[in-house]
Amino acid sequence: MNHFTRLISATLLCAALAFQGCSATKNLPKETLSSPVPMGQVGGDQTLFLPKNAFPSKPSQPPALSQAPANLHVTGQALGLKPMVWLYASPTSKALYASSAADFQNNIRQWETFLSKYHVPFKTITSPAQLESSTPGVLVLPSLVALSDKERLAIGQFRQAGGSVLSSWLTGVRDEQGTWLGFDFMNKVLNVDVLGDTEGEDAENYLLPFGNGAISHSVNAGQRIWLERIKGHYPLRLRSQQTAAVISDWSRTAIRQKPSATLVFNETPQLSGALSRSVHFGYSERLWVSADPKAIEALAHNALTWLLRQPDSHLSAWPYPYRGALSVVVDAPEVVDELDLAFASSVAQAGAKTSFYTLTSELAKSAATLKSIQAQGHELGYMADRFEGFDKQSADVQQKRLLTMQDELKTAGLTTGKSLGFHAPMESTDTTTRQLLNQLGFTHVVSANDTTEDRLPFTTPRSSASPLAQHPMVTLPRTLSDPEVLINEGDPTEGLKQALAEFDLSLHMGGLTLVRFQNQTLLNEEALMAIFSQYKQNTAHLWSATTADVAHWWLDHERLKVGLTAVKAGYQLTVTLSPGEPLTLPAAVIVNLPYPHDQLSLTALGHTMIDMKIQALDPWRTAVSMGALKPGSYRWLMQFTHALAPNAASK
C-alpha cells in the first residue's frame, strides 16, 4: 500500500488556517496534478544557471546522511505566529529565465496548481515590496536562481521573524545583472550547502526518500521516484541539518565518493531568538512534469505541513522502537555443514536471526545440522527441489516441483513450522510461480529487487483455491547487493566498504534490510566480523527477525489504520485494528510536533486504556507505542504543551 494514501491533507490545514469550505472528504485527491505543464527546453547559453566551474573539481568527503540536530528552544515570540503561505514570483529570476527558452512561469504554475488542489490558502506575490511586507508563515521560493540584494535581505528578515522557507534547486546564486555569486546565500540564509550536482552521472536519476521521516513519511522507504535528466537542470548534491531523500541509481547503490542528499531540512535559531524552519528540494519544478505526480506531491505536502507547524501522524513501518528491520538470508544449494552452523551462531551473537533456504533433493545430508540451526532460533525455508530456476516452466512442472520439495523436507524429518517461506534458485520465477505459491498457501516469498519500487514488504491477496484465503501472501524484497558479490568480485577492501555503506543507507531509509549470503560462505573472518559488528552496533535501531517474523508483522501492519482530525479542543487521533488476533508486537504512531521538544499528551475518548508509551524520537517527532493492541477502534484527544526556553518561560 502506498503511504501517500495516508496523507493528512486538507482537513488539518483547513482547520489550522481557518480556511472555509473544506471537508474530510477532500482529504485525499482522486486525481493527480491536472495535465503536465508544458515548458520549452533550455536553449541558448547552457551555463545560464550554473557556470562551468561552479563546483570544486574534487568533491569533498561525503557528509553523514543525518547530522545531529541543534539544541532548539521555543520562545514566546514564536508561539504567536499565524501560518500563511506566500509564493514568491521574483521579477529578478523572471528576467533571467527570459534570457533563455526556459519558462519561469512553469515554476509558479506548478506551485499554484498544487496549493489550490489541496485547498491551502496562499498568495502569489511578485515584487520586493510585497516580499518585505509578508507576515511570517511559509515562503515558497520556486527555483529563484537570481535575486536582488533587496530580495535577499527581505528573505533573511522573513526567517529572522520566525518565518519558514520552502526553496527549490538553485536559489539566489546570481544577482539582478545575472552575475554568478555562488552558494553563499543558500548557505547563510537557507542553511544549505551545495556540494555538486549529478551532471555526468547518467544513472543517478532516482530520488529515494527515507521512510517515517518528518517530511517524507507519506512515501514508502526507498521508493524509486524517477527524475528526468534535462541538461541544465540536474539535481543538486546537498548538505544540511537533516536528510530526507538521496539521489542514486535504479539499484539504490550507496554512493560513497560523493554526497547524495538532495532533499534536506533544518530548523535553526535566528539572531532574533526566533526559530525558523527550512526545507530545500535539490531538484527544480521542471522535473515535476515527468516525475510520479503522487510521490512528488506527497513530499511537497509533507514538507509544507511541517513548515506550517501542523501536527501530523502516520503509522510506523516497524514495531516500536525500531526504525527498520534486518533479516539475514542464507541460500543453501550445497550441503549445510558445521561451517554454516558456526555462521548461524555468529549471526545470533550479533543479535540477528538467520533464515536458511535449502534445496531438498539431498536434504538428508543436511538434516542434523539444520535441526541444530533451528534449535538456535533460526528459520528454515524452501529454495527448490533442485538448483534450477522456475521461469518459463509449465504450470504442471512447477507445481510438481513445489509439491515434491515439501514432501522431501518431511521425509528428511524437518519442518518449517507454521510458515512456508520460499526463495527460488537465482530468484528465477515468473507469474505462474507466484500464482502457484499463492494457491499452495506459502506464507512469504523472498523476491528480487525488480518486484517492487520501494524497500518495504507487500502483500498479494489469496486466490479462492488457497488454503489460507484469509491471509495474503507476503513478498519480501531483497534490495541490497550481496556482501559476497561485492567483496569477492573486485577489490576486497573496497567491496567490504561498499557492503557496509549499502547496509547503512538501507538503515537510514527505514526499509527492510534483507542481506543474503551463500552457505559455506567464502568470506574471510575479517569481513564477517566487520559485517556482524555493524549488525550488533545497530540493534537499538533495527528489528532483527526471521523472514517469517517479518511476514507475520506485515500482515498485522496492514490491519492498522491511523487518522488525525482537528477538533475544538485540539486534535483527535484514531487508531483502528481490523478483526483478527491481538498484536503480538507493539505498533507505533509517529507524530510530528508543532515545535521542537513539545510535550504530547493523549486523553482516551470512550474506551478502555491500553498499554501505551510516549517517547521522543528527535526534536520534531514523538512515537506513541501500543502494546498488545486488540481489534477495535481507539480514539484519543491529542494536545501539545510547548517547552519554552528558560528566558521565554520567565517572561
mmCIF file of N, CA, C and O in Angstrom, residues 13-95:
data_model
loop_
_atom_site.group_PDB
_atom_site.id
_atom_site.type_symbol
_atom_site.label_atom_id
_atom_site.label_comp_id
_atom_site.label_asym_id
_atom_site.label_seq_id
_atom_site.Cartn_x
_atom_site.Cartn_y
_atom_site.Cartn_z
ATOM 1 N N LEU A 13 -4.949 21.267 7.493
ATOM 2 C CA LEU A 13 -4.560 22.587 7.019
ATOM 3 C C LEU A 13 -5.717 23.561 7.096
ATOM 4 O O LEU A 13 -5.570 24.707 7.504
ATOM 5 N N CYS A 14 -6.901 23.101 6.719
ATOM 6 C CA CYS A 14 -8.055 23.998 6.728
ATOM 7 C C CYS A 14 -8.435 24.390 8.148
ATOM 8 O O CYS A 14 -8.764 25.547 8.422
ATOM 9 N N ALA A 15 -8.379 23.414 9.062
ATOM 10 C CA ALA A 15 -8.740 23.740 10.441
ATOM 11 C C ALA A 15 -7.757 24.736 11.035
ATOM 12 O O ALA A 15 -8.141 25.686 11.728
ATOM 13 N N ALA A 16 -6.470 24.508 10.771
ATOM 14 C CA ALA A 16 -5.457 25.367 11.368
ATOM 15 C C ALA A 16 -5.436 26.755 10.748
ATOM 16 O O ALA A 16 -5.161 27.743 11.407
ATOM 17 N N LEU A 17 -5.726 26.839 9.443
ATOM 18 C CA LEU A 17 -5.642 28.116 8.748
ATOM 19 C C LEU A 17 -6.991 28.805 8.618
ATOM 20 O O LEU A 17 -7.120 29.833 7.959
ATOM 21 N N ALA A 18 -8.029 28.228 9.252
ATOM 22 C CA ALA A 18 -9.367 28.808 9.220
ATOM 23 C C ALA A 18 -9.848 28.999 7.788
ATOM 24 O O ALA A 18 -10.499 29.990 7.444
ATOM 25 N N PHE A 19 -9.530 28.041 6.920
ATOM 26 C CA PHE A 19 -9.977 28.128 5.529
ATOM 27 C C PHE A 19 -11.378 27.537 5.430
ATOM 28 O O PHE A 19 -11.648 26.475 5.936
ATOM 29 N N GLN A 20 -12.258 28.203 4.742
ATOM 30 C CA GLN A 20 -13.651 27.788 4.678
ATOM 31 C C GLN A 20 -13.865 26.846 3.500
ATOM 32 O O GLN A 20 -13.197 26.916 2.478
ATOM 33 N N GLY A 21 -14.869 25.987 3.655
ATOM 34 C CA GLY A 21 -15.296 25.135 2.562
ATOM 35 C C GLY A 21 -14.583 23.810 2.475
ATOM 36 O O GLY A 21 -14.764 23.096 1.506
ATOM 37 N N CYS A 22 -13.723 23.482 3.447
ATOM 38 C CA CYS A 22 -13.033 22.198 3.409
ATOM 39 C C CYS A 22 -13.868 21.137 4.101
ATOM 40 O O CYS A 22 -14.658 21.424 4.979
ATOM 41 N N SER A 23 -13.653 19.911 3.703
ATOM 42 C CA SER A 23 -14.338 18.798 4.366
ATOM 43 C C SER A 23 -13.416 17.600 4.362
ATOM 44 O O SER A 23 -12.464 17.524 3.591
ATOM 45 N N ALA A 24 -13.701 16.664 5.235
ATOM 46 C CA ALA A 24 -12.845 15.483 5.337
ATOM 47 C C ALA A 24 -12.845 14.688 4.047
ATOM 48 O O ALA A 24 -11.907 13.966 3.741
ATOM 49 N N THR A 25 -13.915 14.799 3.250
ATOM 50 C CA THR A 25 -13.972 14.050 2.003
ATOM 51 C C THR A 25 -12.948 14.545 1.002
ATOM 52 O O THR A 25 -12.626 13.862 0.048
ATOM 53 N N LYS A 26 -12.419 15.742 1.222
ATOM 54 C CA LYS A 26 -11.395 16.261 0.332
ATOM 55 C C LYS A 26 -10.002 15.901 0.818
ATOM 56 O O LYS A 26 -9.010 16.375 0.282
ATOM 57 N N ASN A 27 -9.931 15.055 1.821
ATOM 58 C CA ASN A 27 -8.650 14.730 2.427
ATOM 59 C C ASN A 27 -7.699 14.066 1.444
ATOM 60 O O ASN A 27 -6.508 14.261 1.482
ATOM 61 N N LEU A 28 -8.248 13.274 0.539
ATOM 62 C CA LEU A 28 -7.419 12.570 -0.419
ATOM 63 C C LEU A 28 -7.876 12.896 -1.831
ATOM 64 O O LEU A 28 -9.061 12.825 -2.134
ATOM 65 N N PRO A 29 -6.953 13.222 -2.707
ATOM 66 C CA PRO A 29 -7.337 13.564 -4.071
ATOM 67 C C PRO A 29 -7.691 12.324 -4.865
ATOM 68 O O PRO A 29 -7.142 11.251 -4.651
ATOM 69 N N LYS A 30 -8.618 12.467 -5.808
ATOM 70 C CA LYS A 30 -8.966 11.375 -6.705
ATOM 71 C C LYS A 30 -8.108 11.408 -7.966
ATOM 72 O O LYS A 30 -8.086 10.475 -8.731
ATOM 73 N N GLU A 31 -7.445 12.539 -8.198
ATOM 74 C CA GLU A 31 -6.653 12.683 -9.401
ATOM 75 C C GLU A 31 -5.285 13.238 -9.048
ATOM 76 O O GLU A 31 -5.068 13.717 -7.957
ATOM 77 N N THR A 32 -4.374 13.149 -9.973
ATOM 78 C CA THR A 32 -3.075 13.758 -9.790
ATOM 79 C C THR A 32 -3.142 15.183 -10.312
ATOM 80 O O THR A 32 -4.212 15.681 -10.641
ATOM 81 N N LEU A 33 -1.987 15.850 -10.384
ATOM 82 C CA LEU A 33 -1.986 17.195 -10.941
ATOM 83 C C LEU A 33 -2.652 17.168 -12.302
ATOM 84 O O LEU A 33 -2.435 16.263 -13.084
ATOM 85 N N SER A 34 -3.437 18.221 -12.599
ATOM 86 C CA SER A 34 -4.113 18.310 -13.885
ATOM 87 C C SER A 34 -3.102 18.089 -14.987
ATOM 88 O O SER A 34 -2.117 17.741 -14.766
ATOM 89 N N SER A 35 -3.225 18.188 -16.175
ATOM 90 C CA SER A 35 -2.262 17.816 -17.202
ATOM 91 C C SER A 35 -0.898 18.471 -16.976
ATOM 92 O O SER A 35 -0.821 19.558 -16.434
ATOM 93 N N PRO A 36 0.187 17.772 -17.367
ATOM 94 C CA PRO A 36 1.514 18.354 -17.173
ATOM 95 C C PRO A 36 1.631 19.731 -17.803
ATOM 96 O O PRO A 36 1.104 19.991 -18.867
ATOM 97 N N VAL A 37 2.351 20.609 -17.116
ATOM 98 C CA VAL A 37 2.534 21.964 -17.613
ATOM 99 C C VAL A 37 3.648 21.948 -18.644
ATOM 100 O O VAL A 37 4.772 21.555 -18.350
ATOM 101 N N PRO A 38 3.365 22.359 -19.907
ATOM 102 C CA PRO A 38 4.415 22.328 -20.925
ATOM 103 C C PRO A 38 5.488 23.370 -20.646
ATOM 104 O O PRO A 38 5.246 24.402 -20.046
ATOM 105 N N MET A 39 6.695 23.063 -21.071
ATOM 106 C CA MET A 39 7.784 24.021 -20.893
ATOM 107 C C MET A 39 8.808 23.811 -21.981
ATOM 108 O O MET A 39 9.096 22.680 -22.358
ATOM 109 N N GLY A 40 9.362 24.884 -22.498
ATOM 110 C CA GLY A 40 10.375 24.785 -23.531
ATOM 111 C C GLY A 40 11.685 24.264 -22.967
ATOM 112 O O GLY A 40 11.969 24.386 -21.786
ATOM 113 N N GLN A 41 12.481 23.697 -23.833
ATOM 114 C CA GLN A 41 13.795 23.225 -23.413
ATOM 115 C C GLN A 41 14.711 24.416 -23.134
ATOM 116 O O GLN A 41 14.546 25.494 -23.691
ATOM 117 N N VAL A 42 15.670 24.201 -22.259
ATOM 118 C CA VAL A 42 16.666 25.238 -22.039
ATOM 119 C C VAL A 42 17.443 25.420 -23.343
ATOM 120 O O VAL A 42 17.919 24.466 -23.935
ATOM 121 N N GLY A 43 17.553 26.641 -23.805
ATOM 122 C CA GLY A 43 18.242 26.890 -25.073
ATOM 123 C C GLY A 43 19.289 27.959 -24.906
ATOM 124 O O GLY A 43 19.445 28.577 -23.863
ATOM 125 N N GLY A 44 19.994 28.226 -25.997
ATOM 126 C CA GLY A 44 20.982 29.293 -25.964
ATOM 127 C C GLY A 44 22.140 28.916 -25.062
ATOM 128 O O GLY A 44 22.761 27.876 -25.207
ATOM 129 N N ASP A 45 22.438 29.749 -24.122
ATOM 130 C CA ASP A 45 23.580 29.571 -23.223
ATOM 131 C C ASP A 45 23.277 28.512 -22.180
ATOM 132 O O ASP A 45 22.466 28.714 -21.282
ATOM 133 N N GLN A 46 23.934 27.357 -22.268
ATOM 134 C CA GLN A 46 23.652 26.275 -21.330
ATOM 135 C C GLN A 46 24.191 26.584 -19.932
ATOM 136 O O GLN A 46 23.906 25.866 -18.994
ATOM 137 N N THR A 47 25.014 27.607 -19.797
ATOM 138 C CA THR A 47 25.517 27.977 -18.480
ATOM 139 C C THR A 47 24.692 29.107 -17.875
ATOM 140 O O THR A 47 25.162 29.824 -16.987
ATOM 141 N N LEU A 48 23.446 29.269 -18.355
ATOM 142 C CA LEU A 48 22.578 30.328 -17.840
ATOM 143 C C LEU A 48 22.438 30.227 -16.324
ATOM 144 O O LEU A 48 22.467 31.230 -15.621
ATOM 145 N N PHE A 49 22.270 28.998 -15.807
ATOM 146 C CA PHE A 49 22.031 28.818 -14.384
ATOM 147 C C PHE A 49 23.328 28.556 -13.616
ATOM 148 O O PHE A 49 23.614 29.187 -12.613
ATOM 149 N N LEU A 50 24.103 27.589 -14.084
ATOM 150 C CA LEU A 50 25.351 27.215 -13.410
ATOM 151 C C LEU A 50 26.535 27.440 -14.341
ATOM 152 O O LEU A 50 26.525 26.948 -15.478
ATOM 153 N N PRO A 51 27.553 28.149 -13.911
ATOM 154 C CA PRO A 51 28.766 28.260 -14.737
ATOM 155 C C PRO A 51 29.507 26.932 -14.758
ATOM 156 O O PRO A 51 29.240 26.039 -13.950
ATOM 157 N N LYS A 52 30.458 26.800 -15.666
ATOM 158 C CA LYS A 52 31.154 25.527 -15.847
ATOM 159 C C LYS A 52 31.950 25.115 -14.614
ATOM 160 O O LYS A 52 32.117 23.938 -14.338
ATOM 161 N N ASN A 53 32.463 26.068 -13.865
ATOM 162 C CA ASN A 53 33.308 25.744 -12.715
ATOM 163 C C ASN A 53 32.626 26.102 -11.397
ATOM 164 O O ASN A 53 33.273 26.591 -10.467
ATOM 165 N N ALA A 54 31.318 25.849 -11.323
ATOM 166 C CA ALA A 54 30.570 26.200 -10.111
ATOM 167 C C ALA A 54 30.983 25.351 -8.918
ATOM 168 O O ALA A 54 30.942 25.804 -7.775
ATOM 169 N N PHE A 55 31.397 24.099 -9.171
ATOM 170 C CA PHE A 55 31.735 23.178 -8.093
ATOM 171 C C PHE A 55 33.231 22.890 -8.108
ATOM 172 O O PHE A 55 33.878 22.970 -9.149
ATOM 173 N N PRO A 56 33.795 22.522 -6.962
ATOM 174 C CA PRO A 56 35.211 22.141 -6.933
ATOM 175 C C PRO A 56 35.446 20.906 -7.782
ATOM 176 O O PRO A 56 34.571 20.039 -7.901
ATOM 177 N N SER A 57 36.622 20.820 -8.423
ATOM 178 C CA SER A 57 36.917 19.686 -9.299
ATOM 179 C C SER A 57 36.950 18.376 -8.532
ATOM 180 O O SER A 57 36.610 17.324 -9.050
ATOM 181 N N LYS A 58 37.338 18.439 -7.265
ATOM 182 C CA LYS A 58 37.376 17.249 -6.418
ATOM 183 C C LYS A 58 36.388 17.434 -5.283
ATOM 184 O O LYS A 58 36.596 18.247 -4.385
ATOM 185 N N PRO A 59 35.252 16.687 -5.309
ATOM 186 C CA PRO A 59 34.251 16.888 -4.263
ATOM 187 C C PRO A 59 34.777 16.532 -2.889
ATOM 188 O O PRO A 59 35.651 15.686 -2.738
ATOM 189 N N SER A 60 34.255 17.208 -1.900
ATOM 190 C CA SER A 60 34.659 16.945 -0.523
ATOM 191 C C SER A 60 34.151 15.593 -0.061
ATOM 192 O O SER A 60 33.302 14.981 -0.699
ATOM 193 N N GLN A 61 34.659 15.119 1.043
ATOM 194 C CA GLN A 61 34.226 13.844 1.605
ATOM 195 C C GLN A 61 32.730 13.896 1.879
ATOM 196 O O GLN A 61 32.238 14.831 2.491
ATOM 197 N N PRO A 62 31.980 12.896 1.411
ATOM 198 C CA PRO A 62 30.536 12.919 1.632
ATOM 199 C C PRO A 62 30.198 13.020 3.111
ATOM 200 O O PRO A 62 30.792 12.325 3.944
ATOM 201 N N PRO A 63 29.274 13.896 3.473
ATOM 202 C CA PRO A 63 28.893 14.031 4.877
ATOM 203 C C PRO A 63 28.013 12.880 5.325
ATOM 204 O O PRO A 63 27.511 12.106 4.510
ATOM 205 N N ALA A 64 27.843 12.747 6.608
ATOM 206 C CA ALA A 64 26.896 11.761 7.141
ATOM 207 C C ALA A 64 25.502 12.101 6.639
ATOM 208 O O ALA A 64 25.174 13.262 6.394
ATOM 209 N N LEU A 65 24.670 11.077 6.499
ATOM 210 C CA LEU A 65 23.337 11.294 5.947
ATOM 211 C C LEU A 65 22.470 12.134 6.866
ATOM 212 O O LEU A 65 21.581 12.846 6.418
ATOM 213 N N SER A 66 22.680 12.048 8.152
ATOM 214 C CA SER A 66 21.909 12.855 9.093
ATOM 215 C C SER A 66 22.856 13.450 10.124
ATOM 216 O O SER A 66 23.635 12.730 10.741
ATOM 217 N N GLN A 67 22.787 14.734 10.279
ATOM 218 C CA GLN A 67 23.613 15.402 11.270
ATOM 219 C C GLN A 67 22.848 15.488 12.593
ATOM 220 O O GLN A 67 21.614 15.487 12.619
ATOM 221 N N ALA A 68 23.583 15.590 13.687
ATOM 222 C CA ALA A 68 22.927 15.756 14.985
ATOM 223 C C ALA A 68 22.202 17.093 15.004
ATOM 224 O O ALA A 68 22.767 18.119 14.632
ATOM 225 N N PRO A 69 20.918 17.112 15.384
ATOM 226 C CA PRO A 69 20.165 18.370 15.392
ATOM 227 C C PRO A 69 20.701 19.340 16.435
ATOM 228 O O PRO A 69 21.254 18.945 17.456
ATOM 229 N N ALA A 70 20.499 20.608 16.156
ATOM 230 C CA ALA A 70 20.923 21.634 17.110
ATOM 231 C C ALA A 70 20.037 21.603 18.346
ATOM 232 O O ALA A 70 18.948 21.044 18.339
ATOM 233 N N ASN A 71 20.502 22.210 19.416
ATOM 234 C CA ASN A 71 19.707 22.315 20.639
ATOM 235 C C ASN A 71 18.689 23.430 20.441
ATOM 236 O O ASN A 71 19.017 24.607 20.476
ATOM 237 N N LEU A 72 17.458 23.052 20.195
ATOM 238 C CA LEU A 72 16.434 24.012 19.808
ATOM 239 C C LEU A 72 15.523 24.344 20.985
ATOM 240 O O LEU A 72 15.131 23.463 21.744
ATOM 241 N N HIS A 73 15.166 25.607 21.089
ATOM 242 C CA HIS A 73 14.252 26.047 22.134
ATOM 243 C C HIS A 73 13.207 26.985 21.539
ATOM 244 O O HIS A 73 13.503 27.786 20.653
ATOM 245 N N VAL A 74 11.991 26.886 22.016
ATOM 246 C CA VAL A 74 10.907 27.742 21.564
ATOM 247 C C VAL A 74 10.886 29.004 22.408
ATOM 248 O O VAL A 74 11.076 28.959 23.621
ATOM 249 N N THR A 75 10.654 30.129 21.769
ATOM 250 C CA THR A 75 10.470 31.378 22.502
ATOM 251 C C THR A 75 8.999 31.757 22.489
ATOM 252 O O THR A 75 8.227 31.297 21.649
ATOM 253 N N GLY A 76 8.613 32.570 23.432
ATOM 254 C CA GLY A 76 7.224 33.014 23.460
ATOM 255 C C GLY A 76 6.830 33.732 22.189
ATOM 256 O O GLY A 76 5.701 33.643 21.727
ATOM 257 N N GLN A 77 7.785 34.417 21.575
ATOM 258 C CA GLN A 77 7.515 35.139 20.336
ATOM 259 C C GLN A 77 7.046 34.183 19.236
ATOM 260 O O GLN A 77 6.147 34.497 18.457
ATOM 261 N N ALA A 78 7.668 33.001 19.168
ATOM 262 C CA ALA A 78 7.356 32.072 18.087
ATOM 263 C C ALA A 78 5.936 31.545 18.164
ATOM 264 O O ALA A 78 5.326 31.219 17.156
ATOM 265 N N LEU A 79 5.379 31.469 19.365
ATOM 266 C CA LEU A 79 4.068 30.845 19.532
ATOM 267 C C LEU A 79 2.938 31.691 18.972
ATOM 268 O O LEU A 79 1.838 31.197 18.772
ATOM 269 N N GLY A 80 3.181 32.953 18.703
ATOM 270 C CA GLY A 80 2.102 33.809 18.233
ATOM 271 C C GLY A 80 1.976 33.875 16.718
ATOM 272 O O GLY A 80 1.168 34.643 16.201
ATOM 273 N N LEU A 81 2.757 33.074 15.981
ATOM 274 C CA LEU A 81 2.731 33.159 14.527
ATOM 275 C C LEU A 81 1.425 32.615 13.956
ATOM 276 O O LEU A 81 0.891 31.622 14.431
ATOM 277 N N LYS A 82 0.918 33.284 12.914
ATOM 278 C CA LYS A 82 -0.259 32.814 12.194
ATOM 279 C C LYS A 82 0.203 32.309 10.833
ATOM 280 O O LYS A 82 0.739 33.068 10.038
ATOM 281 N N PRO A 83 0.022 31.033 10.558
ATOM 282 C CA PRO A 83 0.585 30.483 9.331
ATOM 283 C C PRO A 83 -0.109 31.000 8.076
ATOM 284 O O PRO A 83 -1.330 31.129 8.014
ATOM 285 N N MET A 84 0.678 31.303 7.058
ATOM 286 C CA MET A 84 0.195 31.737 5.768
ATOM 287 C C MET A 84 1.260 31.375 4.754
ATOM 288 O O MET A 84 2.457 31.413 5.055
ATOM 289 N N VAL A 85 0.847 30.990 3.550
ATOM 290 C CA VAL A 85 1.786 30.608 2.515
ATOM 291 C C VAL A 85 1.905 31.736 1.493
ATOM 292 O O VAL A 85 0.900 32.204 0.942
ATOM 293 N N TRP A 86 3.146 32.152 1.260
ATOM 294 C CA TRP A 86 3.450 33.176 0.267
ATOM 295 C C TRP A 86 4.285 32.531 -0.835
ATOM 296 O O TRP A 86 5.330 31.940 -0.573
ATOM 297 N N LEU A 87 3.821 32.626 -2.068
ATOM 298 C CA LEU A 87 4.538 32.095 -3.231
ATOM 299 C C LEU A 87 5.181 33.274 -3.945
ATOM 300 O O LEU A 87 4.485 34.142 -4.482
ATOM 301 N N TYR A 88 6.513 33.302 -3.939
ATOM 302 C CA TYR A 88 7.197 34.485 -4.454
ATOM 303 C C TYR A 88 7.648 34.277 -5.901
ATOM 304 O O TYR A 88 8.507 33.438 -6.189
ATOM 305 N N ALA A 89 7.069 35.041 -6.806
ATOM 306 C CA ALA A 89 7.445 35.047 -8.220
ATOM 307 C C ALA A 89 8.412 36.209 -8.433
ATOM 308 O O ALA A 89 8.006 37.320 -8.802
ATOM 309 N N SER A 90 9.653 35.963 -8.206
ATOM 310 C CA SER A 90 10.665 37.019 -8.235
ATOM 311 C C SER A 90 10.804 37.640 -9.625
ATOM 312 O O SER A 90 11.071 36.918 -10.611
ATOM 313 N N PRO A 91 10.667 38.948 -9.744
ATOM 314 C CA PRO A 91 10.890 39.595 -11.041
ATOM 315 C C PRO A 91 12.341 39.479 -11.499
ATOM 316 O O PRO A 91 12.620 39.473 -12.701
ATOM 317 N N THR A 92 13.268 39.371 -10.553
ATOM 318 C CA THR A 92 14.676 39.224 -10.907
ATOM 319 C C THR A 92 14.925 37.882 -11.588
ATOM 320 O O THR A 92 15.591 37.804 -12.630
ATOM 321 N N SER A 93 14.389 36.804 -11.010
ATOM 322 C CA SER A 93 14.535 35.486 -11.637
ATOM 323 C C SER A 93 13.762 35.416 -12.947
ATOM 324 O O SER A 93 14.211 34.796 -13.918
ATOM 325 N N LYS A 94 12.605 36.041 -12.985
ATOM 326 C CA LYS A 94 11.805 36.032 -14.214
ATOM 327 C C LYS A 94 12.595 36.627 -15.367
ATOM 328 O O LYS A 94 12.584 36.110 -16.493
ATOM 329 N N ALA A 95 13.320 37.712 -15.089
ATOM 330 C CA ALA A 95 14.117 38.355 -16.129
ATOM 331 C C ALA A 95 15.257 37.447 -16.581
ATOM 332 O O ALA A 95 15.587 37.384 -17.773
#
